[in-house]
Short mmCIF file of C-alpha atoms in Angstrom, two decimals:
data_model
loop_
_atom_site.label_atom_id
_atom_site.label_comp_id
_atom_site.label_asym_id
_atom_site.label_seq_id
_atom_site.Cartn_x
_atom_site.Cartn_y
_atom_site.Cartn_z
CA UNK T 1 3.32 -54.28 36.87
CA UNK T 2 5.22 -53.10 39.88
CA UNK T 3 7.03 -56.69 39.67
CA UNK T 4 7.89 -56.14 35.75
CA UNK T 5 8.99 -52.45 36.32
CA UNK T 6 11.43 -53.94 39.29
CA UNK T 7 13.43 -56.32 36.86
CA UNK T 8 13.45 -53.80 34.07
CA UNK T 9 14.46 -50.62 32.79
CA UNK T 10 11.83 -48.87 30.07
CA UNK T 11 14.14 -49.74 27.55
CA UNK T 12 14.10 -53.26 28.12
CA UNK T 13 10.69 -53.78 28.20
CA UNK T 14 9.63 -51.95 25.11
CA UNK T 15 12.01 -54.30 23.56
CA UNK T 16 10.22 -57.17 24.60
CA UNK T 17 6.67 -55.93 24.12
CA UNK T 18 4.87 -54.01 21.37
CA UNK T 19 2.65 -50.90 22.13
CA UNK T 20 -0.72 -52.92 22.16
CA UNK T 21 0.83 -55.60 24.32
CA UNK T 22 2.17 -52.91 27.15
CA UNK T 23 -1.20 -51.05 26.88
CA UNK T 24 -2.84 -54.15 27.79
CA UNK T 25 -0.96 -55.12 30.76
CA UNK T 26 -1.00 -51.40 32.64
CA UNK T 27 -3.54 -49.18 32.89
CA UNK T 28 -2.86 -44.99 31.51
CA UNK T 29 -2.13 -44.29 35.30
CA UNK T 30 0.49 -46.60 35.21
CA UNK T 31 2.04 -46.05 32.12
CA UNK T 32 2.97 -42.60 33.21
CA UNK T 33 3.69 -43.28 36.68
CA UNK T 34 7.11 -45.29 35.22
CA UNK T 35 7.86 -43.35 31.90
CA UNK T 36 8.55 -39.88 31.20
CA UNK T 37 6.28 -37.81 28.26
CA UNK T 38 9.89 -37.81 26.23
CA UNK T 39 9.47 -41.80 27.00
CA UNK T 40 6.22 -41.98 26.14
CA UNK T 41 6.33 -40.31 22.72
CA UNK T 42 9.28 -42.03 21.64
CA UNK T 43 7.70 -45.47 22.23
CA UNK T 44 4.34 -44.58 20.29
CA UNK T 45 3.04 -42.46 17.47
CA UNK T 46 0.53 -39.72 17.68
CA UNK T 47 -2.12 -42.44 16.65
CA UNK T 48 -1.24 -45.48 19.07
CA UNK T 49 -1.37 -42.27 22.13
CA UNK T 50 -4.85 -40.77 21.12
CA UNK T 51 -5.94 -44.29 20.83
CA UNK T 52 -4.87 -45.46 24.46
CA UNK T 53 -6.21 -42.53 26.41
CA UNK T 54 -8.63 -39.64 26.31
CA UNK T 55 -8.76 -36.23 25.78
CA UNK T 56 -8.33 -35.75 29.52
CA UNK T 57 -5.93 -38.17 30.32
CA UNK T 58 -3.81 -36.47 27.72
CA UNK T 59 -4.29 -33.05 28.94
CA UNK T 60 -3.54 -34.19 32.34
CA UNK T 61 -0.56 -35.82 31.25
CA UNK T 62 1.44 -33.21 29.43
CA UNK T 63 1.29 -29.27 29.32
CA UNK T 64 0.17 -27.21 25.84
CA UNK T 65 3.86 -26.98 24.82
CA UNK T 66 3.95 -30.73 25.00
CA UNK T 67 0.82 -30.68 23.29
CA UNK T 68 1.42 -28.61 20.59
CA UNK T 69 5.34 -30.18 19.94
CA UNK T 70 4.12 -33.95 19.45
CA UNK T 71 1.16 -33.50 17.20
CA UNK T 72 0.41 -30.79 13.97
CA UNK T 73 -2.82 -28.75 14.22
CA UNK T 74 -4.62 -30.79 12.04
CA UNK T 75 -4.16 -33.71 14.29
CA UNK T 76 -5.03 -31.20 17.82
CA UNK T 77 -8.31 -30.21 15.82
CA UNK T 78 -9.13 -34.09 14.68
CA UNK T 79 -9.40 -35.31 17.80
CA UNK T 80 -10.26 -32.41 20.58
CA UNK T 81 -13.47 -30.59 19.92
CA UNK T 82 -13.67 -26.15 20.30
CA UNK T 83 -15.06 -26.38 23.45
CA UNK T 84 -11.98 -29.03 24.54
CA UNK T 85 -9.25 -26.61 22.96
CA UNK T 86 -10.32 -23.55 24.45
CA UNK T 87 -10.85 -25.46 27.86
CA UNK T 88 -7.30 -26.68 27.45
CA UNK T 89 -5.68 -23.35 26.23
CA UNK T 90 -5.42 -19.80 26.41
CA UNK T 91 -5.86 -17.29 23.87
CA UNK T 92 -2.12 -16.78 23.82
CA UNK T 93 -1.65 -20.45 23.68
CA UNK T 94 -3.63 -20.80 20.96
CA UNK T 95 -2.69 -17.96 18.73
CA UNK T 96 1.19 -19.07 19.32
CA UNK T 97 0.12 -22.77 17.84
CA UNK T 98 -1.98 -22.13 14.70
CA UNK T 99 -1.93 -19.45 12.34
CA UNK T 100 -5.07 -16.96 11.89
CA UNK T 101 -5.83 -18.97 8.58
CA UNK T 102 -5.79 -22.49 10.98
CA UNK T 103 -8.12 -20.42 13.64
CA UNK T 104 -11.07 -19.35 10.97
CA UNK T 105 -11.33 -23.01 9.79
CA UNK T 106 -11.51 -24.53 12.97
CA UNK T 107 -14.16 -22.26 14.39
CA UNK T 108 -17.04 -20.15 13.36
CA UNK T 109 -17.37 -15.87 13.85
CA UNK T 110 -19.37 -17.01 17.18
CA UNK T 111 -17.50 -19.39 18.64
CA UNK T 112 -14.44 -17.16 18.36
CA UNK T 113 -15.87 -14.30 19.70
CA UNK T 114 -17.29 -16.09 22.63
CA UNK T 115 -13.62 -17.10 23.36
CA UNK T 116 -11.76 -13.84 22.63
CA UNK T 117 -12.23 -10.25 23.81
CA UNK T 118 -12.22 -7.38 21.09
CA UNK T 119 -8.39 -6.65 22.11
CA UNK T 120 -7.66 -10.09 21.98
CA UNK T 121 -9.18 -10.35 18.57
CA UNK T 122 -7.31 -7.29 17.56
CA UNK T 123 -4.09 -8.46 18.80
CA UNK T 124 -4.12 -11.66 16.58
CA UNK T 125 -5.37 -10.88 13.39
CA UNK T 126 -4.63 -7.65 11.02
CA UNK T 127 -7.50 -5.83 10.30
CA UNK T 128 -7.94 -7.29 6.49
CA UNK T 129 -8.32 -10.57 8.25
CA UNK T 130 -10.88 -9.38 10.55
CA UNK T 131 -12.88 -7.90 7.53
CA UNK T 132 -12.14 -11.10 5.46
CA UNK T 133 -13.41 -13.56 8.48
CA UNK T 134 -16.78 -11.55 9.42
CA UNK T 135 -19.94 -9.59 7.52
CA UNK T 136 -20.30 -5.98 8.71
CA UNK T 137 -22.97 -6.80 10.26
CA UNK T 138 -20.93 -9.48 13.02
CA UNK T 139 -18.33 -6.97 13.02
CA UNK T 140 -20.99 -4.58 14.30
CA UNK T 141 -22.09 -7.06 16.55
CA UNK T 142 -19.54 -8.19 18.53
CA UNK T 143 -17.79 -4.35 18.67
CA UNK T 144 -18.63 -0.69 19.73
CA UNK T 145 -17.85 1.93 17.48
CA UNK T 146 -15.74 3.12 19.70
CA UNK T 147 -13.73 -0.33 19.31
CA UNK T 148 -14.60 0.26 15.60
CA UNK T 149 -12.97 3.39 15.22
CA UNK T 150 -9.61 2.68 17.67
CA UNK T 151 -9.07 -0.51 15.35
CA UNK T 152 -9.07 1.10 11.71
CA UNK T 153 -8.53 3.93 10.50
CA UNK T 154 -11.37 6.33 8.38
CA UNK T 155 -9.93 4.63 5.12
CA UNK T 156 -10.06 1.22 6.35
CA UNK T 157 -13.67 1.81 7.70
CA UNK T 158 -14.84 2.96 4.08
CA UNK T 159 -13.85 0.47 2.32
CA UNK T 160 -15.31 -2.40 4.26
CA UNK T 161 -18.98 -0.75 4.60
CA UNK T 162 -20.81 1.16 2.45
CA UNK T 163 -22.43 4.91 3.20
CA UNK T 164 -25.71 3.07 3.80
CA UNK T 165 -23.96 0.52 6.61
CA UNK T 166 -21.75 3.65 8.29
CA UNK T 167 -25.00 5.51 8.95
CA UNK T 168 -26.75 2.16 9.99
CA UNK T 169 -24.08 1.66 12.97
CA UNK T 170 -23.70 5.22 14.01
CA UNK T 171 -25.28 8.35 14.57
CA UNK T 172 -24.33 11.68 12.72
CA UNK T 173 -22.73 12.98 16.43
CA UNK T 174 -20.61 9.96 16.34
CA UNK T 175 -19.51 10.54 12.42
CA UNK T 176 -18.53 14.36 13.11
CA UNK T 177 -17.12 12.58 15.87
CA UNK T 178 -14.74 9.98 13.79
CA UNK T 179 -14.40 12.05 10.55
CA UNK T 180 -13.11 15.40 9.17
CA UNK T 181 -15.74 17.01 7.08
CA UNK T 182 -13.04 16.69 4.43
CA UNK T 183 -13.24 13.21 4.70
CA UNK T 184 -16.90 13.05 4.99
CA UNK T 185 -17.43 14.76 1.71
CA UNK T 186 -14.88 12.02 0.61
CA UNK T 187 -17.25 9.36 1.54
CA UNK T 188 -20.30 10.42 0.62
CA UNK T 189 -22.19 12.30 -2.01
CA UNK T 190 -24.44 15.38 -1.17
CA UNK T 191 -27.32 13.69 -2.18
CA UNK T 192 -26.05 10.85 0.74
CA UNK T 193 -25.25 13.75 3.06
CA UNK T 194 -28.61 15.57 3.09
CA UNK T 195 -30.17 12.24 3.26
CA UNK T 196 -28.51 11.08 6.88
CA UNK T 197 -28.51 14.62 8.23
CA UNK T 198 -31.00 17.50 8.81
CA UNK T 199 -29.76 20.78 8.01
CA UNK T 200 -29.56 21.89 11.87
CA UNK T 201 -27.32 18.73 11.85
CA UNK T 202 -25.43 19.85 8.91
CA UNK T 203 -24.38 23.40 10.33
CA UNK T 204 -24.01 21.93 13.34
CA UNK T 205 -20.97 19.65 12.21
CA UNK T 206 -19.79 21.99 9.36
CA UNK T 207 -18.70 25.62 9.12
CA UNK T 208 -20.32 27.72 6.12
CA UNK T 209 -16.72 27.14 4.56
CA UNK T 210 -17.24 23.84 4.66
CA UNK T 211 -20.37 24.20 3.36
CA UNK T 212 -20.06 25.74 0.50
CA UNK T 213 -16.73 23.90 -0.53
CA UNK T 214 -18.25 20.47 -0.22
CA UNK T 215 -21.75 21.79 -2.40
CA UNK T 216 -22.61 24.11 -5.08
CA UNK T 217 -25.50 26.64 -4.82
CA UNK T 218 -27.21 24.90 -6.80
CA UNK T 219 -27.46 22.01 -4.14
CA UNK T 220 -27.40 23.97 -0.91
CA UNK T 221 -30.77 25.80 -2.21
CA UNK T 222 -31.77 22.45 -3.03
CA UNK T 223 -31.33 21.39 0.68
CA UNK T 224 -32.72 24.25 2.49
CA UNK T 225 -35.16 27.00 2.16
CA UNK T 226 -34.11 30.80 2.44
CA UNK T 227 -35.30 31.09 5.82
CA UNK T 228 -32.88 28.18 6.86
CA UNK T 229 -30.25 29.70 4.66
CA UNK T 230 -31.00 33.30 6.17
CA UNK T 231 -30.79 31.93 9.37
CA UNK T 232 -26.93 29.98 8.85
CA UNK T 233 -25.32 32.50 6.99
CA UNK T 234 -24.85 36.56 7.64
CA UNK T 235 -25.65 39.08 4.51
CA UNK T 236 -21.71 39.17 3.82
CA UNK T 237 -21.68 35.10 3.45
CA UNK T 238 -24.74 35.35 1.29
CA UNK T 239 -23.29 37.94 -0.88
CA UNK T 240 -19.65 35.92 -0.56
CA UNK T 241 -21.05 32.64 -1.73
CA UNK T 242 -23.59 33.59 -4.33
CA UNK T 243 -24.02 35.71 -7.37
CA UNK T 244 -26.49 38.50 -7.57
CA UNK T 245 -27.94 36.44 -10.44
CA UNK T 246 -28.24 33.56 -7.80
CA UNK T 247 -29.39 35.27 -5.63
CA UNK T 248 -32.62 37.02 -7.24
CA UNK T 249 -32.92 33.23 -8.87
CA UNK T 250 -33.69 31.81 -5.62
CA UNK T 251 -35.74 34.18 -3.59
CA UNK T 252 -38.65 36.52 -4.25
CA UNK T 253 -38.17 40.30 -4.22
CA UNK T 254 -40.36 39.89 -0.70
CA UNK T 255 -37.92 37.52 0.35
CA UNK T 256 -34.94 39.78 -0.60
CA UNK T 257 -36.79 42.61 1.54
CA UNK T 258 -37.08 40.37 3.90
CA UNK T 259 -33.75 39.34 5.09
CA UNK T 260 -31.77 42.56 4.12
CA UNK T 261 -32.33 46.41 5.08
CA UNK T 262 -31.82 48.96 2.20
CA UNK T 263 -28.34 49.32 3.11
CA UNK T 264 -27.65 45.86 2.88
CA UNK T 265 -29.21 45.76 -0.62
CA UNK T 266 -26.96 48.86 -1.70
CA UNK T 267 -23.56 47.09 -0.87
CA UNK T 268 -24.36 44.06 -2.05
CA UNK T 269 -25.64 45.27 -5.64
CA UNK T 270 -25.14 48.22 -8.16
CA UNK T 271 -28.01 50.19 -8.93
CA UNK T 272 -27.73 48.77 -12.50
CA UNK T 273 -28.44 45.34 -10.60
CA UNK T 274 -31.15 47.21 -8.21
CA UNK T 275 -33.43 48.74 -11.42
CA UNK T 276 -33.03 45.08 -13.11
CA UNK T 277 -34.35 43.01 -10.54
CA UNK T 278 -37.14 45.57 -9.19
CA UNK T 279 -39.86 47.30 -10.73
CA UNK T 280 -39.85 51.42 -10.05
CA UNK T 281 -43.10 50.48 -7.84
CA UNK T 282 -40.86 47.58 -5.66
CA UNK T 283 -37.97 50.07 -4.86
CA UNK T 284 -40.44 52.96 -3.99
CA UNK T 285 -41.87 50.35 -1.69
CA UNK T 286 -38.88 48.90 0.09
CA UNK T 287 -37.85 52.78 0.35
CA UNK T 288 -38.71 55.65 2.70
CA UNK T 289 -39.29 59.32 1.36
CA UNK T 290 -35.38 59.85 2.59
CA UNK T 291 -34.21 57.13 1.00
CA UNK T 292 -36.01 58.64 -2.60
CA UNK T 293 -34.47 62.13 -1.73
CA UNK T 294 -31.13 60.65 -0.57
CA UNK T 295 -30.78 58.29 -3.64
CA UNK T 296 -32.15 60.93 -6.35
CA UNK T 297 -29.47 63.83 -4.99
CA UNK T 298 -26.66 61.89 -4.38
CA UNK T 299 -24.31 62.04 -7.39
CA UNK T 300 -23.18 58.86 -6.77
CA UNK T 301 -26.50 57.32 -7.22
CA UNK T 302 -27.91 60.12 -9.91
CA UNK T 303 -24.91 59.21 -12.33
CA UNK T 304 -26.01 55.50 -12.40
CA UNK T 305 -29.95 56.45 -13.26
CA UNK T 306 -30.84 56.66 -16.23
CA UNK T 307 -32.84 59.95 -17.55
CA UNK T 308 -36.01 58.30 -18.05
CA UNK T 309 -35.81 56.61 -14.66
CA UNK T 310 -34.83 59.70 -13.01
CA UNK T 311 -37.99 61.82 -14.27
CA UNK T 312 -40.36 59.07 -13.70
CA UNK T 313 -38.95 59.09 -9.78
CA UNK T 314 -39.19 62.75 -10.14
CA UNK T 315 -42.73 63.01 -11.31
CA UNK T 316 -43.98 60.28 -8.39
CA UNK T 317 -42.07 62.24 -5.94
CA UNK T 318 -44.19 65.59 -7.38
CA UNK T 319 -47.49 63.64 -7.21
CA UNK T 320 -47.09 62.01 -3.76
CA UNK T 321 -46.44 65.62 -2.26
CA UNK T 322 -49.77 67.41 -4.03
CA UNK T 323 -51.79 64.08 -2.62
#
């Protein structure tokens, strides 16, 4: 070989010999010890080179823009196996040299997160790729939901997984967390909502605003008794967010008793309201002697009793005093 490369130039003898007859007179080693890759490739197809030296040799021979300038993807993927292209390439590399659509057929979900990092992965697909190339569940799998959250936005995240898969991969803290209650009560129905959260939960991440914007009364009684709903809300929110009709529908006279004092009960209702919703016997209960004397002489209160009322608190003030 050293003699023949002596007498000739590279031009000369690939005039005088075919491929087949050069590859069988010099070993790979020598072949590229006297011609250049630009020699090489010019002198044989993609075929007649993958056929006269391995994966290796080939690797070791010319660099990834080399690589990737004498043979299509199809042909890199034919002959080099996952494990060979990622071993020969970087992430960069290999992002620059096939398209996202090449990538996802040439490997599975695993084998191309065992190659990639999360920004990586990011960096080369759009995020309606990422949903189109993995379930929920991988997604879940090879990301935090912190990594969830900084890669999509709350509209993107809603309409790859449903209510039941949001509340699978994160915990109400980390929902307040990503979400505006606006956009909460966007995503899921009250029914959902009371489901994934207990009610210290749920005035923990709303404000009674909030609250009673995102469900009627009807619902919030629904979700919580009136001791919870004593215990979130002041007199004035009660009175603010309910009806007195509401109000008497959903707790007990006891209960009323309970959670407001008499002067509570006078601002939040007319006396009209008072006499409907108690017997004479309830509001002489809930009432001192004062309160009787105070209510029955006050012209603002006399004018709204009627007669017959009026002489039937009379007469039990008349008989308490001779007992």
């Amino acid at each position: 070989m050293d003699e023949m490369t002596n007498v000739m130039t590279m031009d000369e003898m690939t005039n005088v010999m075919t491929m087949d007859e050069m590859t069988n007179v010099m070993t790979m080693d020598e072949m590229t010890n006297v011609m250049t890759m630009d020699e090489m490739t010019n002198v044989m197809t993609m075929d007649e080179m993958t056929n006269v030296m391995t994966m290796d040799e080939m690797t070791n021979v010319m660099t990834m823009d080399e690589m990737s300038n004498v043979m299509t993807m199809d042909e890199m993927t034919n002959f080099m196996t996952m494990d060979e292209m990622t071993n020969v390439m970087t992430m960069d590399e290999m992002s620059n040299v096939m398209t996202m659509d090449e990538m996802t057929n040439v490997m599975t979900m695993d084998e191309m997160t065992n190659v990639m990092t999360m920004d990586e992965m990011t960096n080369v697909m759009t995020m309606d790729e990422m949903t189109n190339v993995m379930t929920m569940d991988e997604m879940t799998n090879v990301m935090t939901m912190d990594e969830m959250t900084n890669v999509m936005t709350m509209d993107e995240m809603t309409n790859v997984m449903t209510m039941d898969e949001m509340t699978n991969v994160m915990t109400m803290d980390e929902m307040s967390n990503v979400m505006t209650m606006d956009e909460m009560s966007n995503v899921m129905t009250m029914d959902e909502m009371t489901n994934v959260m207990t009610m210290d939960e749920m005035t923990n991440v709303m404000t009674m605003d909030e609250m009673t914007n995102v469900m009627t009364m009807d619902e919030m009684t629904n979700v919580m008794t009136m001791d919870e709903m004593s215990n979130v809300m002041t007199m004035d929110e009660m009175s603010n967010v309910m009806t007195m009709d509401e109000m008497t529908n959903v707790m007990t006279m006891d209960e009323m008793t309970n959670v407001m004092t008499m002067d509570e009960m006078t601002n939040v209702m007319t006396m009209d309201e008072m006499t409907n919703v108690m017997t004479m016997d309830e509001m002489t209960n809930v009432m001192t002697m004062a309160d009787q004397k105070m209510m029955i002489f006050s012209s603002n209160v006399v004018t709204k009793l009627s007669l017959p009322c009026l002489a039937n608190t009379v007469k039990r003030s008349t008989e308490n005093k001779m007992i």
